[in-house]
Amino acid sequence: MKKSIGILSFFMLFSMLLKAQEASEKKEIDPTKPTNLYTQVNAAFEYQSGESIDRYGVRINVQKAFNPDNLLLFEIPLLYNDGTNKFGLSDIRVRYFAAVKRNITKSFIAIVPFADVSIPSGKYADGLGTSNWSFAAGSVFGLVLTKQLSLFPGVSLVHITKPNTNLIPEEFKYSGNGIGLQFNASYSINKKTFLFVNPTPTFLNVNGEWKSIWSGEVNLNRIIVPNKFKVNAYWGPNFTTDVHILRLGGTIYL
């Protein structure tokens, strides 16, 4: 199983590079600003380190920009759980972004509302899914501070449904409502290398009590073929659940 996952990851990334090399010239793409919306496909090898079990596999991220201001995203993870020895589909994530305003001032470059849904498509018994839905709706704002540094703070309302599996005792099931925040900073190291640092805390009200989830993202990107192909290394820590996610992948712009 481990060998087949590695081979699948390699061939997916290799084919993406070939397609990027063969792609025709197109207008300049600036991936340093997440409020710039482009049609793209990202495939990454993923490793999740947990307290008692690890998961690894491939995560495929497909984004379709209907125009420069509207984008639909599907995130499809195929993972192996070494605690249950099961491989399959994990929870799918769907997001929609709509840039309602751009270039408000020289520094205030975008207002981008979004909707974000996590679907419990992974099997909980196999350790591949959460068995609950997650909904969020909010907005991201683009702020340019310097030529190298931009900020993309965001806020959203969050709702998490009660898990729908019988494997969790009823007294431990809960639903919650709250607020999600992001403080994404984009730093251009040079013309081809840039870094995202994004703290993403969430605060949920569960039965009148507030629960804090402290998480974040660090994403280092390197453009290999301008306007066509880049690679990235990702670290996504969740300090509350003590789960750390590592990804190595590549993106082709279509």
mmCIF file of N, CA and C in Angstrom, residues 12-121:
data_model
loop_
_atom_site.group_PDB
_atom_site.id
_atom_site.type_symbol
_atom_site.label_atom_id
_atom_site.label_comp_id
_atom_site.label_asym_id
_atom_site.label_seq_id
_atom_site.Cartn_x
_atom_site.Cartn_y
_atom_site.Cartn_z
ATOM 1 N N MET A 12 1.504 11.427 -10.728
ATOM 2 C CA MET A 12 0.603 12.570 -10.830
ATOM 3 C C MET A 12 1.398 13.867 -10.958
ATOM 4 N N LEU A 13 2.422 14.034 -10.131
ATOM 5 C CA LEU A 13 3.223 15.253 -10.182
ATOM 6 C C LEU A 13 4.056 15.315 -11.470
ATOM 7 N N PHE A 14 4.557 14.174 -11.919
ATOM 8 C CA PHE A 14 5.352 14.145 -13.145
ATOM 9 C C PHE A 14 4.496 14.523 -14.358
ATOM 10 N N SER A 15 3.259 13.990 -14.413
ATOM 11 C CA SER A 15 2.381 14.314 -15.539
ATOM 12 C C SER A 15 1.976 15.779 -15.516
ATOM 13 N N MET A 16 1.806 16.344 -14.309
ATOM 14 C CA MET A 16 1.488 17.764 -14.201
ATOM 15 C C MET A 16 2.616 18.623 -14.739
ATOM 16 N N LEU A 17 3.861 18.238 -14.453
ATOM 17 C CA LEU A 17 5.005 18.987 -14.960
ATOM 18 C C LEU A 17 5.078 18.925 -16.475
ATOM 19 N N LEU A 18 4.830 17.756 -17.054
ATOM 20 C CA LEU A 18 4.844 17.622 -18.508
ATOM 21 C C LEU A 18 3.776 18.504 -19.155
ATOM 22 N N LYS A 19 2.589 18.510 -18.571
ATOM 23 C CA LYS A 19 1.516 19.336 -19.125
ATOM 24 C C LYS A 19 1.856 20.810 -19.020
ATOM 25 N N ALA A 20 2.502 21.181 -17.913
ATOM 26 C CA ALA A 20 2.893 22.579 -17.758
ATOM 27 C C ALA A 20 3.899 22.990 -18.819
ATOM 28 N N GLN A 21 4.860 22.109 -19.120
ATOM 29 C CA GLN A 21 5.862 22.412 -20.133
ATOM 30 C C GLN A 21 5.231 22.545 -21.515
ATOM 31 N N GLU A 22 4.135 21.791 -21.739
ATOM 32 C CA GLU A 22 3.494 21.796 -23.045
ATOM 33 C C GLU A 22 2.451 22.901 -23.182
ATOM 34 N N ALA A 23 2.081 23.543 -22.065
ATOM 35 C CA ALA A 23 1.007 24.535 -22.109
ATOM 36 C C ALA A 23 1.419 25.751 -22.932
ATOM 37 N N SER A 24 0.455 26.381 -23.541
ATOM 38 C CA SER A 24 0.721 27.565 -24.355
ATOM 39 C C SER A 24 0.921 28.773 -23.453
ATOM 40 N N GLU A 25 1.548 29.816 -24.009
ATOM 41 C CA GLU A 25 1.788 31.034 -23.251
ATOM 42 C C GLU A 25 0.444 31.691 -22.917
ATOM 43 N N LYS A 26 0.354 32.283 -21.718
ATOM 44 C CA LYS A 26 -0.877 32.960 -21.323
ATOM 45 C C LYS A 26 -0.512 34.181 -20.499
ATOM 46 N N LYS A 27 -1.508 34.951 -20.099
ATOM 47 C CA LYS A 27 -1.230 36.176 -19.366
ATOM 48 C C LYS A 27 -0.538 35.871 -18.048
ATOM 49 N N GLU A 28 0.146 36.852 -17.519
ATOM 50 C CA GLU A 28 0.957 36.654 -16.318
ATOM 51 C C GLU A 28 0.088 36.304 -15.118
ATOM 52 N N ILE A 29 0.533 35.316 -14.365
ATOM 53 C CA ILE A 29 -0.163 34.849 -13.166
ATOM 54 C C ILE A 29 0.649 35.255 -11.941
ATOM 55 N N ASP A 30 -0.033 35.813 -10.945
ATOM 56 C CA ASP A 30 0.618 36.205 -9.697
ATOM 57 C C ASP A 30 0.027 35.390 -8.554
ATOM 58 N N PRO A 31 0.617 34.232 -8.224
ATOM 59 C CA PRO A 31 0.070 33.369 -7.166
ATOM 60 C C PRO A 31 0.432 33.825 -5.757
ATOM 61 N N THR A 32 1.174 34.931 -5.616
ATOM 62 C CA THR A 32 1.541 35.406 -4.282
ATOM 63 C C THR A 32 0.357 36.020 -3.544
ATOM 64 N N LYS A 33 -0.721 36.332 -4.280
ATOM 65 C CA LYS A 33 -1.902 36.938 -3.669
ATOM 66 C C LYS A 33 -3.078 35.960 -3.765
ATOM 67 N N PRO A 34 -3.533 35.386 -2.646
ATOM 68 C CA PRO A 34 -4.602 34.380 -2.685
ATOM 69 C C PRO A 34 -5.946 34.926 -3.153
ATOM 70 N N THR A 35 -6.114 36.247 -3.224
ATOM 71 C CA THR A 35 -7.349 36.806 -3.767
ATOM 72 C C THR A 35 -7.320 36.874 -5.295
ATOM 73 N N ASN A 36 -6.185 36.525 -5.923
ATOM 74 C CA ASN A 36 -6.133 36.338 -7.372
ATOM 75 C C ASN A 36 -6.643 34.928 -7.673
ATOM 76 N N LEU A 37 -7.675 34.812 -8.481
ATOM 77 C CA LEU A 37 -8.370 33.541 -8.681
ATOM 78 C C LEU A 37 -8.039 32.975 -10.052
ATOM 79 N N TYR A 38 -7.473 31.749 -10.075
ATOM 80 C CA TYR A 38 -7.051 31.115 -11.323
ATOM 81 C C TYR A 38 -7.536 29.668 -11.364
ATOM 82 N N THR A 39 -7.802 29.179 -12.570
ATOM 83 C CA THR A 39 -8.071 27.753 -12.753
ATOM 84 C C THR A 39 -6.762 26.993 -12.590
ATOM 85 N N GLN A 40 -6.765 25.983 -11.724
ATOM 86 C CA GLN A 40 -5.521 25.266 -11.431
ATOM 87 C C GLN A 40 -5.824 23.894 -10.834
ATOM 88 N N VAL A 41 -4.815 23.026 -10.882
ATOM 89 C CA VAL A 41 -4.902 21.708 -10.258
ATOM 90 C C VAL A 41 -3.642 21.508 -9.429
ATOM 91 N N ASN A 42 -3.841 21.135 -8.166
ATOM 92 C CA ASN A 42 -2.717 20.837 -7.285
ATOM 93 C C ASN A 42 -2.830 19.391 -6.806
ATOM 94 N N ALA A 43 -1.734 18.663 -6.850
ATOM 95 C CA ALA A 43 -1.671 17.308 -6.282
ATOM 96 C C ALA A 43 -0.493 17.267 -5.324
ATOM 97 N N ALA A 44 -0.716 16.692 -4.143
ATOM 98 C CA ALA A 44 0.335 16.688 -3.129
ATOM 99 C C ALA A 44 0.351 15.371 -2.376
ATOM 100 N N PHE A 45 1.548 14.899 -2.049
ATOM 101 C CA PHE A 45 1.691 13.790 -1.112
ATOM 102 C C PHE A 45 1.495 14.356 0.281
ATOM 103 N N GLU A 46 0.678 13.710 1.102
ATOM 104 C CA GLU A 46 0.325 14.215 2.426
ATOM 105 C C GLU A 46 0.641 13.198 3.515
ATOM 106 N N TYR A 47 1.150 13.717 4.635
ATOM 107 C CA TYR A 47 1.399 12.902 5.820
ATOM 108 C C TYR A 47 0.795 13.611 7.022
ATOM 109 N N GLN A 48 -0.071 12.924 7.755
ATOM 110 C CA GLN A 48 -0.686 13.460 8.968
ATOM 111 C C GLN A 48 -0.165 12.690 10.171
ATOM 112 N N SER A 49 0.438 13.414 11.094
ATOM 113 C CA SER A 49 0.976 12.802 12.302
ATOM 114 C C SER A 49 0.034 13.080 13.466
ATOM 115 N N GLY A 50 -0.547 12.005 14.046
ATOM 116 C CA GLY A 50 -1.451 12.152 15.183
ATOM 117 C C GLY A 50 -0.863 11.552 16.441
ATOM 118 N N GLU A 51 -1.621 11.617 17.545
ATOM 119 C CA GLU A 51 -1.144 11.092 18.822
ATOM 120 C C GLU A 51 -0.960 9.586 18.787
ATOM 121 N N SER A 52 -1.912 8.875 18.157
ATOM 122 C CA SER A 52 -1.846 7.416 18.184
ATOM 123 C C SER A 52 -1.811 6.789 16.793
ATOM 124 N N ILE A 53 -2.237 7.523 15.765
ATOM 125 C CA ILE A 53 -2.247 6.982 14.403
ATOM 126 C C ILE A 53 -1.718 8.021 13.432
ATOM 127 N N ASP A 54 -1.223 7.549 12.308
ATOM 128 C CA ASP A 54 -0.771 8.421 11.231
ATOM 129 C C ASP A 54 -1.593 8.127 9.978
ATOM 130 N N ARG A 55 -1.744 9.139 9.152
ATOM 131 C CA ARG A 55 -2.407 8.974 7.857
ATOM 132 C C ARG A 55 -1.491 9.542 6.786
ATOM 133 N N TYR A 56 -1.514 8.941 5.618
ATOM 134 C CA TYR A 56 -0.765 9.504 4.495
ATOM 135 C C TYR A 56 -1.399 9.069 3.186
ATOM 136 N N GLY A 57 -1.102 9.844 2.142
ATOM 137 C CA GLY A 57 -1.709 9.570 0.846
ATOM 138 C C GLY A 57 -1.565 10.756 -0.082
ATOM 139 N N VAL A 58 -2.582 10.974 -0.895
ATOM 140 C CA VAL A 58 -2.570 12.032 -1.911
ATOM 141 C C VAL A 58 -3.783 12.929 -1.710
ATOM 142 N N ARG A 59 -3.566 14.241 -1.808
ATOM 143 C CA ARG A 59 -4.660 15.212 -1.758
ATOM 144 C C ARG A 59 -4.685 15.965 -3.083
ATOM 145 N N ILE A 60 -5.840 15.938 -3.746
ATOM 146 C CA ILE A 60 -6.003 16.594 -5.041
ATOM 147 C C ILE A 60 -6.900 17.811 -4.855
ATOM 148 N N ASN A 61 -6.427 18.949 -5.332
ATOM 149 C CA ASN A 61 -7.131 20.213 -5.184
ATOM 150 C C ASN A 61 -7.406 20.775 -6.575
ATOM 151 N N VAL A 62 -8.686 20.813 -6.967
ATOM 152 C CA VAL A 62 -9.077 21.293 -8.301
ATOM 153 C C VAL A 62 -9.830 22.611 -8.140
ATOM 154 N N GLN A 63 -9.352 23.653 -8.837
ATOM 155 C CA GLN A 63 -9.984 24.966 -8.756
ATOM 156 C C GLN A 63 -10.396 25.427 -10.150
ATOM 157 N N LYS A 64 -11.644 25.847 -10.282
ATOM 158 C CA LYS A 64 -12.166 26.356 -11.543
ATOM 159 C C LYS A 64 -12.558 27.818 -11.384
ATOM 160 N N ALA A 65 -11.851 28.707 -12.100
ATOM 161 C CA ALA A 65 -12.191 30.126 -12.111
ATOM 162 C C ALA A 65 -13.118 30.377 -13.297
ATOM 163 N N PHE A 66 -14.383 30.682 -13.027
ATOM 164 C CA PHE A 66 -15.337 30.958 -14.093
ATOM 165 C C PHE A 66 -15.031 32.287 -14.773
ATOM 166 N N ASN A 67 -14.438 33.188 -14.011
ATOM 167 C CA ASN A 67 -13.939 34.469 -14.495
ATOM 168 C C ASN A 67 -12.961 34.961 -13.431
ATOM 169 N N PRO A 68 -12.321 36.108 -13.596
ATOM 170 C CA PRO A 68 -11.329 36.538 -12.595
ATOM 171 C C PRO A 68 -11.891 36.753 -11.192
ATOM 172 N N ASP A 69 -13.230 36.797 -11.041
ATOM 173 C CA ASP A 69 -13.810 37.130 -9.747
ATOM 174 C C ASP A 69 -14.630 36.009 -9.106
ATOM 175 N N ASN A 70 -14.731 34.847 -9.750
ATOM 176 C CA ASN A 70 -15.529 33.753 -9.195
ATOM 177 C C ASN A 70 -14.799 32.424 -9.361
ATOM 178 N N LEU A 71 -14.672 31.690 -8.248
ATOM 179 C CA LEU A 71 -13.904 30.448 -8.271
ATOM 180 C C LEU A 71 -14.579 29.390 -7.402
ATOM 181 N N LEU A 72 -14.605 28.157 -7.908
ATOM 182 C CA LEU A 72 -15.118 26.994 -7.183
ATOM 183 C C LEU A 72 -13.972 26.014 -6.974
ATOM 184 N N LEU A 73 -13.837 25.496 -5.748
ATOM 185 C CA LEU A 73 -12.714 24.641 -5.385
ATOM 186 C C LEU A 73 -13.223 23.323 -4.804
ATOM 187 N N PHE A 74 -12.629 22.215 -5.256
ATOM 188 C CA PHE A 74 -12.893 20.888 -4.693
ATOM 189 C C PHE A 74 -11.574 20.326 -4.163
ATOM 190 N N GLU A 75 -11.581 19.864 -2.902
ATOM 191 C CA GLU A 75 -10.399 19.270 -2.287
ATOM 192 C C GLU A 75 -10.716 17.809 -1.977
ATOM 193 N N ILE A 76 -9.987 16.898 -2.628
ATOM 194 C CA ILE A 76 -10.300 15.469 -2.556
ATOM 195 C C ILE A 76 -9.105 14.712 -1.979
ATOM 196 N N PRO A 77 -9.181 14.237 -0.725
ATOM 197 C CA PRO A 77 -8.078 13.495 -0.113
ATOM 198 C C PRO A 77 -8.274 11.979 -0.222
ATOM 199 N N LEU A 78 -7.229 11.280 -0.626
ATOM 200 C CA LEU A 78 -7.198 9.810 -0.649
ATOM 201 C C LEU A 78 -6.093 9.382 0.313
ATOM 202 N N LEU A 79 -6.483 8.819 1.460
ATOM 203 C CA LEU A 79 -5.533 8.605 2.547
ATOM 204 C C LEU A 79 -5.521 7.160 3.031
ATOM 205 N N TYR A 80 -4.408 6.806 3.643
ATOM 206 C CA TYR A 80 -4.237 5.497 4.288
ATOM 207 C C TYR A 80 -4.046 5.723 5.780
ATOM 208 N N ASN A 81 -4.795 4.992 6.609
ATOM 209 C CA ASN A 81 -4.690 5.081 8.058
ATOM 210 C C ASN A 81 -3.907 3.876 8.566
ATOM 211 N N ASP A 82 -2.741 4.112 9.160
ATOM 212 C CA ASP A 82 -1.916 2.977 9.579
ATOM 213 C C ASP A 82 -2.401 2.328 10.874
ATOM 214 N N GLY A 83 -3.385 2.961 11.549
ATOM 215 C CA GLY A 83 -3.959 2.343 12.732
ATOM 216 C C GLY A 83 -5.033 1.322 12.400
ATOM 217 N N THR A 84 -5.779 1.591 11.322
ATOM 218 C CA THR A 84 -6.848 0.668 10.903
ATOM 219 C C THR A 84 -6.462 -0.134 9.664
ATOM 220 N N ASN A 85 -5.319 0.215 9.055
ATOM 221 C CA ASN A 85 -4.878 -0.425 7.807
ATOM 222 C C ASN A 85 -5.920 -0.279 6.690
ATOM 223 N N LYS A 86 -6.565 0.911 6.658
ATOM 224 C CA LYS A 86 -7.587 1.183 5.657
ATOM 225 C C LYS A 86 -7.151 2.346 4.765
ATOM 226 N N PHE A 87 -7.463 2.224 3.468
ATOM 227 C CA PHE A 87 -7.164 3.276 2.489
ATOM 228 C C PHE A 87 -8.454 3.659 1.782
ATOM 229 N N GLY A 88 -8.662 4.963 1.580
ATOM 230 C CA GLY A 88 -9.862 5.375 0.863
ATOM 231 C C GLY A 88 -10.059 6.875 0.896
ATOM 232 N N LEU A 89 -11.253 7.289 0.508
ATOM 233 C CA LEU A 89 -11.619 8.699 0.446
ATOM 234 C C LEU A 89 -11.811 9.251 1.851
ATOM 235 N N SER A 90 -11.192 10.388 2.118
ATOM 236 C CA SER A 90 -11.410 11.094 3.377
ATOM 237 C C SER A 90 -12.458 12.189 3.126
ATOM 238 N N ASP A 91 -12.610 13.128 4.069
ATOM 239 C CA ASP A 91 -13.655 14.144 3.933
ATOM 240 C C ASP A 91 -13.327 15.141 2.820
ATOM 241 N N ILE A 92 -14.281 15.352 1.932
ATOM 242 C CA ILE A 92 -14.134 16.283 0.816
ATOM 243 C C ILE A 92 -14.464 17.693 1.294
ATOM 244 N N ARG A 93 -13.740 18.658 0.740
ATOM 245 C CA ARG A 93 -13.988 20.061 1.066
ATOM 246 C C ARG A 93 -14.346 20.813 -0.212
ATOM 247 N N VAL A 94 -15.401 21.654 -0.137
ATOM 248 C CA VAL A 94 -15.837 22.465 -1.272
ATOM 249 C C VAL A 94 -15.856 23.930 -0.836
ATOM 250 N N ARG A 95 -15.238 24.791 -1.648
ATOM 251 C CA ARG A 95 -15.223 26.217 -1.325
ATOM 252 C C ARG A 95 -15.591 27.049 -2.550
ATOM 253 N N TYR A 96 -16.217 28.182 -2.294
ATOM 254 C CA TYR A 96 -16.562 29.112 -3.375
ATOM 255 C C TYR A 96 -16.118 30.514 -2.966
ATOM 256 N N PHE A 97 -15.446 31.216 -3.883
ATOM 257 C CA PHE A 97 -14.969 32.574 -3.637
ATOM 258 C C PHE A 97 -15.551 33.517 -4.687
ATOM 259 N N ALA A 98 -15.969 34.702 -4.263
ATOM 260 C CA ALA A 98 -16.505 35.707 -5.187
ATOM 261 C C ALA A 98 -15.912 37.066 -4.820
ATOM 262 N N ALA A 99 -15.046 37.588 -5.665
ATOM 263 C CA ALA A 99 -14.437 38.901 -5.423
ATOM 264 C C ALA A 99 -15.449 39.985 -5.798
ATOM 265 N N VAL A 100 -16.020 40.633 -4.787
ATOM 266 C CA VAL A 100 -17.066 41.626 -5.045
ATOM 267 C C VAL A 100 -16.489 43.018 -5.272
ATOM 268 N N LYS A 101 -15.255 43.232 -4.853
ATOM 269 C CA LYS A 101 -14.644 44.543 -5.015
ATOM 270 C C LYS A 101 -13.139 44.386 -5.105
ATOM 271 N N ARG A 102 -12.551 45.099 -6.068
ATOM 272 C CA ARG A 102 -11.094 45.068 -6.236
ATOM 273 C C ARG A 102 -10.547 46.489 -6.333
ATOM 274 N N ASN A 103 -9.267 46.626 -5.935
ATOM 275 C CA ASN A 103 -8.544 47.900 -6.078
ATOM 276 C C ASN A 103 -9.320 49.068 -5.487
ATOM 277 N N ILE A 104 -9.759 48.887 -4.239
ATOM 278 C CA ILE A 104 -10.492 49.944 -3.546
ATOM 279 C C ILE A 104 -9.583 51.152 -3.345
ATOM 280 N N THR A 105 -8.376 50.890 -2.873
ATOM 281 C CA THR A 105 -7.324 51.905 -2.821
ATOM 282 C C THR A 105 -6.036 51.231 -3.291
ATOM 283 N N LYS A 106 -4.957 51.944 -3.275
ATOM 284 C CA LYS A 106 -3.671 51.369 -3.682
ATOM 285 C C LYS A 106 -3.255 50.226 -2.756
ATOM 286 N N SER A 107 -3.619 50.317 -1.476
ATOM 287 C CA SER A 107 -3.229 49.303 -0.501
ATOM 288 C C SER A 107 -4.332 48.287 -0.228
ATOM 289 N N PHE A 108 -5.581 48.698 -0.329
ATOM 290 C CA PHE A 108 -6.726 47.820 -0.061
ATOM 291 C C PHE A 108 -7.177 47.244 -1.405
ATOM 292 N N ILE A 109 -6.750 45.992 -1.705
ATOM 293 C CA ILE A 109 -6.864 45.495 -3.081
ATOM 294 C C ILE A 109 -8.061 44.584 -3.335
ATOM 295 N N ALA A 110 -8.718 44.056 -2.290
ATOM 296 C CA ALA A 110 -9.798 43.113 -2.588
ATOM 297 C C ALA A 110 -10.683 42.847 -1.376
ATOM 298 N N ILE A 111 -11.967 42.603 -1.677
ATOM 299 C CA ILE A 111 -12.924 42.053 -0.716
ATOM 300 C C ILE A 111 -13.498 40.800 -1.365
ATOM 301 N N VAL A 112 -13.263 39.638 -0.733
ATOM 302 C CA VAL A 112 -13.633 38.358 -1.352
ATOM 303 C C VAL A 112 -14.454 37.518 -0.363
ATOM 304 N N PRO A 113 -15.788 37.589 -0.431
ATOM 305 C CA PRO A 113 -16.613 36.683 0.370
ATOM 306 C C PRO A 113 -16.427 35.229 -0.074
ATOM 307 N N PHE A 114 -16.682 34.299 0.855
ATOM 308 C CA PHE A 114 -16.509 32.883 0.528
ATOM 309 C C PHE A 114 -17.479 32.022 1.317
ATOM 310 N N ALA A 115 -17.723 30.830 0.782
ATOM 311 C CA ALA A 115 -18.460 29.776 1.487
ATOM 312 C C ALA A 115 -17.571 28.546 1.507
ATOM 313 N N ASP A 116 -17.589 27.802 2.617
ATOM 314 C CA ASP A 116 -16.671 26.687 2.825
ATOM 315 C C ASP A 116 -17.440 25.536 3.476
ATOM 316 N N VAL A 117 -17.469 24.370 2.819
ATOM 317 C CA VAL A 117 -18.215 23.221 3.326
ATOM 318 C C VAL A 117 -17.303 21.995 3.356
ATOM 319 N N SER A 118 -17.257 21.310 4.490
ATOM 320 C CA SER A 118 -16.575 20.011 4.595
ATOM 321 C C SER A 118 -17.631 18.916 4.662
ATOM 322 N N ILE A 119 -17.508 17.940 3.762
ATOM 323 C CA ILE A 119 -18.508 16.877 3.628
ATOM 324 C C ILE A 119 -17.974 15.601 4.288
ATOM 325 N N PRO A 120 -18.745 14.940 5.148
ATOM 326 C CA PRO A 120 -18.261 13.724 5.820
ATOM 327 C C PRO A 120 -18.286 12.508 4.898
ATOM 328 N N SER A 121 -17.460 12.563 3.872
ATOM 329 C CA SER A 121 -17.410 11.480 2.875
ATOM 330 C C SER A 121 -16.479 10.351 3.292
#
